[in-house]
Amino acid sequence: MVRAGLTTERLARAGAELADEVGFDQVTVSELARRFDVKVASLYSHVKNSHDLKTRIALLALEELADRGAAALAGRAGKDALAALANVYRDYAREHPGRYAAAQLRLDHATAIASAGPRHAQMTRAILRGYDLTEPDQTHAVRLLGSVFHGYVTLELGGGFSHSAPDTQATWERTLDALDALLRNWPAP
């Protein structure tokens, strides 16, 4: 018998909240069952296992990030757009560290294609149109921006920059300045 009020979406949202509290790696069906004060077996009519739950959390996080990114990019171009999207990722990671970690989960090909993941690449490519990059340089730049955004956020959240001056906001702004300069002066092959 399915417990009233439990749905797959509700479990994914509760799992995302749990991830933000205890870390994405600590999310399990068992821990979620404890949160709802139900037996683990009662959740299996909604999620197959912990991997399925984590996949659903990842999909939720990708969707939330894509929605925030699209809203932030509306009407922006060039460095303004670059900074807006970068700040979406950084702010989301700060507000929702477990969900941000979930968004990095490796998805199988079919799930990845059907997710909001491709929207992230499309938004980055939209920014790059303002820098007049063509293929294959556009793909190189998408990868570079993703690497810098994710790398910076991961190091910052892990405390990697907390023991030295200047403050991380100043470094973040200089990083975005440097990325803008690089994109405007992309090296020829």
mmCIF file of C-alpha atoms in Angstrom:
data_model
loop_
_atom_site.group_PDB
_atom_site.id
_atom_site.type_symbol
_atom_site.label_atom_id
_atom_site.label_comp_id
_atom_site.label_asym_id
_atom_site.label_seq_id
_atom_site.Cartn_x
_atom_site.Cartn_y
_atom_site.Cartn_z
ATOM 1 C CA MET A 1 0.000 0.000 0.000
ATOM 2 C CA VAL A 2 1.332 3.443 -0.977
ATOM 3 C CA ARG A 3 1.497 5.891 1.922
ATOM 4 C CA ALA A 4 -0.721 8.935 1.338
ATOM 5 C CA GLY A 5 1.167 12.045 0.377
ATOM 6 C CA LEU A 6 4.315 10.334 -0.865
ATOM 7 C CA THR A 7 5.091 10.931 -4.509
ATOM 8 C CA THR A 8 8.217 10.560 -6.571
ATOM 9 C CA GLU A 9 8.467 14.343 -6.903
ATOM 10 C CA ARG A 10 8.023 14.896 -3.173
ATOM 11 C CA LEU A 11 10.717 12.326 -2.432
ATOM 12 C CA ALA A 12 13.106 13.939 -4.921
ATOM 13 C CA ARG A 13 12.541 17.362 -3.332
ATOM 14 C CA ALA A 14 12.991 15.947 0.169
ATOM 15 C CA GLY A 15 16.126 14.167 -1.053
ATOM 16 C CA ALA A 16 17.439 17.464 -2.432
ATOM 17 C CA GLU A 17 16.826 19.149 0.929
ATOM 18 C CA LEU A 18 18.561 16.252 2.655
ATOM 19 C CA ALA A 19 21.511 16.584 0.272
ATOM 20 C CA ASP A 20 21.844 20.261 1.173
ATOM 21 C CA GLU A 21 21.826 19.384 4.883
ATOM 22 C CA VAL A 22 24.088 16.324 5.039
ATOM 23 C CA GLY A 23 25.832 16.178 1.653
ATOM 24 C CA PHE A 24 24.812 14.482 -1.558
ATOM 25 C CA ASP A 25 26.962 11.416 -0.873
ATOM 26 C CA GLN A 26 25.030 10.753 2.333
ATOM 27 C CA VAL A 27 21.602 10.615 0.672
ATOM 28 C CA THR A 28 20.024 7.155 0.782
ATOM 29 C CA VAL A 29 16.537 5.733 0.568
ATOM 30 C CA SER A 30 16.936 4.578 4.180
ATOM 31 C CA GLU A 31 17.755 8.077 5.412
ATOM 32 C CA LEU A 32 14.835 9.513 3.456
ATOM 33 C CA ALA A 33 12.489 6.902 4.945
ATOM 34 C CA ARG A 34 13.595 8.019 8.413
ATOM 35 C CA ARG A 35 12.743 11.611 7.486
ATOM 36 C CA PHE A 36 9.215 10.582 6.529
ATOM 37 C CA ASP A 37 8.959 8.154 9.444
ATOM 38 C CA VAL A 38 8.058 5.287 7.108
ATOM 39 C CA LYS A 39 9.542 1.915 6.319
ATOM 40 C CA VAL A 40 12.074 1.810 3.513
ATOM 41 C CA ALA A 41 9.893 -0.602 1.567
ATOM 42 C CA SER A 42 7.141 2.006 1.307
ATOM 43 C CA LEU A 43 9.450 4.262 -0.738
ATOM 44 C CA TYR A 44 10.239 1.585 -3.302
ATOM 45 C CA SER A 45 6.932 2.153 -5.062
ATOM 46 C CA HIS A 46 8.280 5.620 -5.924
ATOM 47 C CA VAL A 47 12.039 5.111 -6.355
ATOM 48 C CA LYS A 48 13.914 1.952 -7.347
ATOM 49 C CA ASN A 49 16.950 2.430 -5.113
ATOM 50 C CA SER A 50 19.374 5.065 -3.836
ATOM 51 C CA HIS A 51 20.887 5.547 -7.296
ATOM 52 C CA ASP A 52 17.436 6.247 -8.745
ATOM 53 C CA LEU A 53 16.795 8.737 -5.936
ATOM 54 C CA LYS A 54 20.130 10.449 -6.561
ATOM 55 C CA THR A 55 19.419 10.603 -10.289
ATOM 56 C CA ARG A 56 16.096 12.296 -9.582
ATOM 57 C CA ILE A 57 17.820 14.803 -7.289
ATOM 58 C CA ALA A 58 20.383 15.486 -10.034
ATOM 59 C CA LEU A 59 17.607 16.072 -12.570
ATOM 60 C CA LEU A 60 15.868 18.446 -10.173
ATOM 61 C CA ALA A 61 19.097 20.375 -9.576
ATOM 62 C CA LEU A 62 19.872 20.631 -13.298
ATOM 63 C CA GLU A 63 16.367 21.946 -13.927
ATOM 64 C CA GLU A 64 16.586 24.508 -11.124
ATOM 65 C CA LEU A 65 19.982 25.702 -12.342
ATOM 66 C CA ALA A 66 18.818 25.941 -15.955
ATOM 67 C CA ASP A 67 15.738 27.945 -14.941
ATOM 68 C CA ARG A 68 17.850 30.344 -12.891
ATOM 69 C CA GLY A 69 20.379 30.649 -15.696
ATOM 70 C CA ALA A 70 17.743 31.412 -18.320
ATOM 71 C CA ALA A 71 16.190 34.091 -16.117
ATOM 72 C CA ALA A 72 19.590 35.656 -15.393
ATOM 73 C CA LEU A 73 20.605 35.735 -19.068
ATOM 74 C CA ALA A 74 17.442 37.396 -20.375
ATOM 75 C CA GLY A 75 18.409 40.586 -22.189
ATOM 76 C CA ARG A 76 22.150 40.295 -21.445
ATOM 77 C CA ALA A 77 25.146 39.912 -23.727
ATOM 78 C CA GLY A 78 28.929 39.846 -23.579
ATOM 79 C CA LYS A 79 30.608 40.151 -20.209
ATOM 80 C CA ASP A 80 27.308 41.001 -18.536
ATOM 81 C CA ALA A 81 25.876 37.655 -19.678
ATOM 82 C CA LEU A 82 29.066 35.796 -18.762
ATOM 83 C CA ALA A 83 29.007 37.203 -15.227
ATOM 84 C CA ALA A 84 25.274 36.583 -14.847
ATOM 85 C CA LEU A 85 25.548 32.886 -15.690
ATOM 86 C CA ALA A 86 28.718 32.418 -13.640
ATOM 87 C CA ASN A 87 27.033 34.021 -10.642
ATOM 88 C CA VAL A 88 24.022 31.731 -11.011
ATOM 89 C CA TYR A 89 26.263 28.687 -10.629
ATOM 90 C CA ARG A 90 28.230 30.171 -7.739
ATOM 91 C CA ASP A 91 25.155 31.400 -5.872
ATOM 92 C CA TYR A 92 23.315 28.108 -6.368
ATOM 93 C CA ALA A 93 26.297 26.151 -5.050
ATOM 94 C CA ARG A 94 26.448 28.371 -1.980
ATOM 95 C CA GLU A 95 22.698 28.142 -1.326
ATOM 96 C CA HIS A 96 22.338 24.457 -2.195
ATOM 97 C CA PRO A 97 25.677 22.665 -1.860
ATOM 98 C CA GLY A 98 24.115 19.191 -1.929
ATOM 99 C CA ARG A 99 22.023 19.938 -4.993
ATOM 100 C CA TYR A 100 25.015 21.509 -6.701
ATOM 101 C CA ALA A 101 26.956 18.292 -6.063
ATOM 102 C CA ALA A 102 23.986 16.338 -7.420
ATOM 103 C CA ALA A 103 24.092 18.342 -10.642
ATOM 104 C CA GLN A 104 27.560 16.865 -11.237
ATOM 105 C CA LEU A 105 26.277 13.262 -11.091
ATOM 106 C CA ARG A 106 27.229 11.305 -14.184
ATOM 107 C CA LEU A 107 23.991 10.348 -15.926
ATOM 108 C CA ASP A 108 23.514 7.638 -18.507
ATOM 109 C CA HIS A 109 23.338 8.977 -22.069
ATOM 110 C CA ALA A 110 19.562 8.770 -22.516
ATOM 111 C CA THR A 111 18.860 10.415 -19.153
ATOM 112 C CA ALA A 112 21.436 13.136 -19.791
ATOM 113 C CA ILE A 113 19.983 13.997 -23.200
ATOM 114 C CA ALA A 114 16.446 14.193 -21.759
ATOM 115 C CA SER A 115 17.567 16.302 -18.775
ATOM 116 C CA ALA A 116 18.062 20.059 -18.474
ATOM 117 C CA GLY A 117 21.785 19.459 -19.023
ATOM 118 C CA PRO A 118 21.674 20.407 -22.706
ATOM 119 C CA ARG A 119 20.048 23.718 -21.720
ATOM 120 C CA HIS A 120 23.216 24.552 -19.762
ATOM 121 C CA ALA A 121 25.364 24.083 -22.850
ATOM 122 C CA GLN A 122 22.881 26.083 -24.939
ATOM 123 C CA MET A 123 23.018 28.977 -22.478
ATOM 124 C CA THR A 124 26.807 28.969 -22.544
ATOM 125 C CA ARG A 125 26.782 28.859 -26.336
ATOM 126 C CA ALA A 126 24.371 31.807 -26.341
ATOM 127 C CA ILE A 127 26.899 33.801 -24.305
ATOM 128 C CA LEU A 128 29.670 32.823 -26.696
ATOM 129 C CA ARG A 129 27.784 34.196 -29.711
ATOM 130 C CA GLY A 130 28.571 37.612 -28.247
ATOM 131 C CA TYR A 131 32.264 36.754 -28.556
ATOM 132 C CA ASP A 132 31.989 35.634 -32.181
ATOM 133 C CA LEU A 133 33.456 32.166 -31.635
ATOM 134 C CA THR A 134 32.833 29.425 -34.166
ATOM 135 C CA GLU A 135 33.301 25.679 -33.946
ATOM 136 C CA PRO A 136 35.378 23.934 -32.720
ATOM 137 C CA ASP A 137 36.497 26.904 -30.604
ATOM 138 C CA GLN A 138 32.993 27.351 -29.246
ATOM 139 C CA THR A 139 33.045 23.818 -27.824
ATOM 140 C CA HIS A 140 36.495 24.429 -26.352
ATOM 141 C CA ALA A 141 35.190 27.619 -24.721
ATOM 142 C CA VAL A 142 32.074 25.871 -23.324
ATOM 143 C CA ARG A 143 34.368 23.318 -21.680
ATOM 144 C CA LEU A 144 36.718 26.010 -20.397
ATOM 145 C CA LEU A 145 33.927 28.046 -18.811
ATOM 146 C CA GLY A 146 32.364 24.982 -17.210
ATOM 147 C CA SER A 147 35.735 23.941 -15.829
ATOM 148 C CA VAL A 148 36.523 27.355 -14.397
ATOM 149 C CA PHE A 149 33.064 27.885 -12.873
ATOM 150 C CA HIS A 150 32.933 24.432 -11.337
ATOM 151 C CA GLY A 151 36.555 24.412 -10.260
ATOM 152 C CA TYR A 152 36.355 27.791 -8.568
ATOM 153 C CA VAL A 153 33.091 26.995 -6.801
ATOM 154 C CA THR A 154 34.332 23.596 -5.639
ATOM 155 C CA LEU A 155 37.581 25.015 -4.253
ATOM 156 C CA GLU A 156 35.783 27.922 -2.615
ATOM 157 C CA LEU A 157 33.142 25.706 -0.964
ATOM 158 C CA GLY A 158 35.863 23.352 0.222
ATOM 159 C CA GLY A 159 37.658 26.213 1.980
ATOM 160 C CA GLY A 160 40.558 26.250 -0.448
ATOM 161 C CA PHE A 161 40.680 30.040 -0.582
ATOM 162 C CA SER A 162 39.753 30.845 3.000
ATOM 163 C CA HIS A 163 43.240 31.312 4.431
ATOM 164 C CA SER A 164 44.603 34.123 2.310
ATOM 165 C CA ALA A 165 43.837 37.587 0.976
ATOM 166 C CA PRO A 166 42.322 39.013 -1.144
ATOM 167 C CA ASP A 167 38.787 37.869 -0.418
ATOM 168 C CA THR A 168 37.161 35.357 -2.729
ATOM 169 C CA GLN A 169 34.723 37.891 -4.209
ATOM 170 C CA ALA A 170 37.605 40.004 -5.501
ATOM 171 C CA THR A 171 39.249 36.938 -7.026
ATOM 172 C CA TRP A 172 35.941 35.832 -8.570
ATOM 173 C CA GLU A 173 35.503 39.234 -10.225
ATOM 174 C CA ARG A 174 39.079 39.168 -11.559
ATOM 175 C CA THR A 175 38.508 35.638 -12.848
ATOM 176 C CA LEU A 176 35.446 36.818 -14.789
ATOM 177 C CA ASP A 177 37.439 39.781 -16.132
ATOM 178 C CA ALA A 178 40.164 37.380 -17.289
ATOM 179 C CA LEU A 179 37.640 35.051 -18.938
ATOM 180 C CA ASP A 180 36.035 37.980 -20.745
ATOM 181 C CA ALA A 181 39.443 39.163 -22.002
ATOM 182 C CA LEU A 182 40.341 35.654 -23.131
ATOM 183 C CA LEU A 183 37.041 35.178 -24.982
ATOM 184 C CA ARG A 184 37.442 38.550 -26.733
ATOM 185 C CA ASN A 185 40.986 37.570 -27.770
ATOM 186 C CA TRP A 186 40.574 33.855 -28.391
ATOM 187 C CA PRO A 187 43.809 32.423 -29.750
ATOM 188 C CA ALA A 188 43.938 31.299 -33.352
ATOM 189 C CA PRO A 189 44.551 27.565 -33.878
#
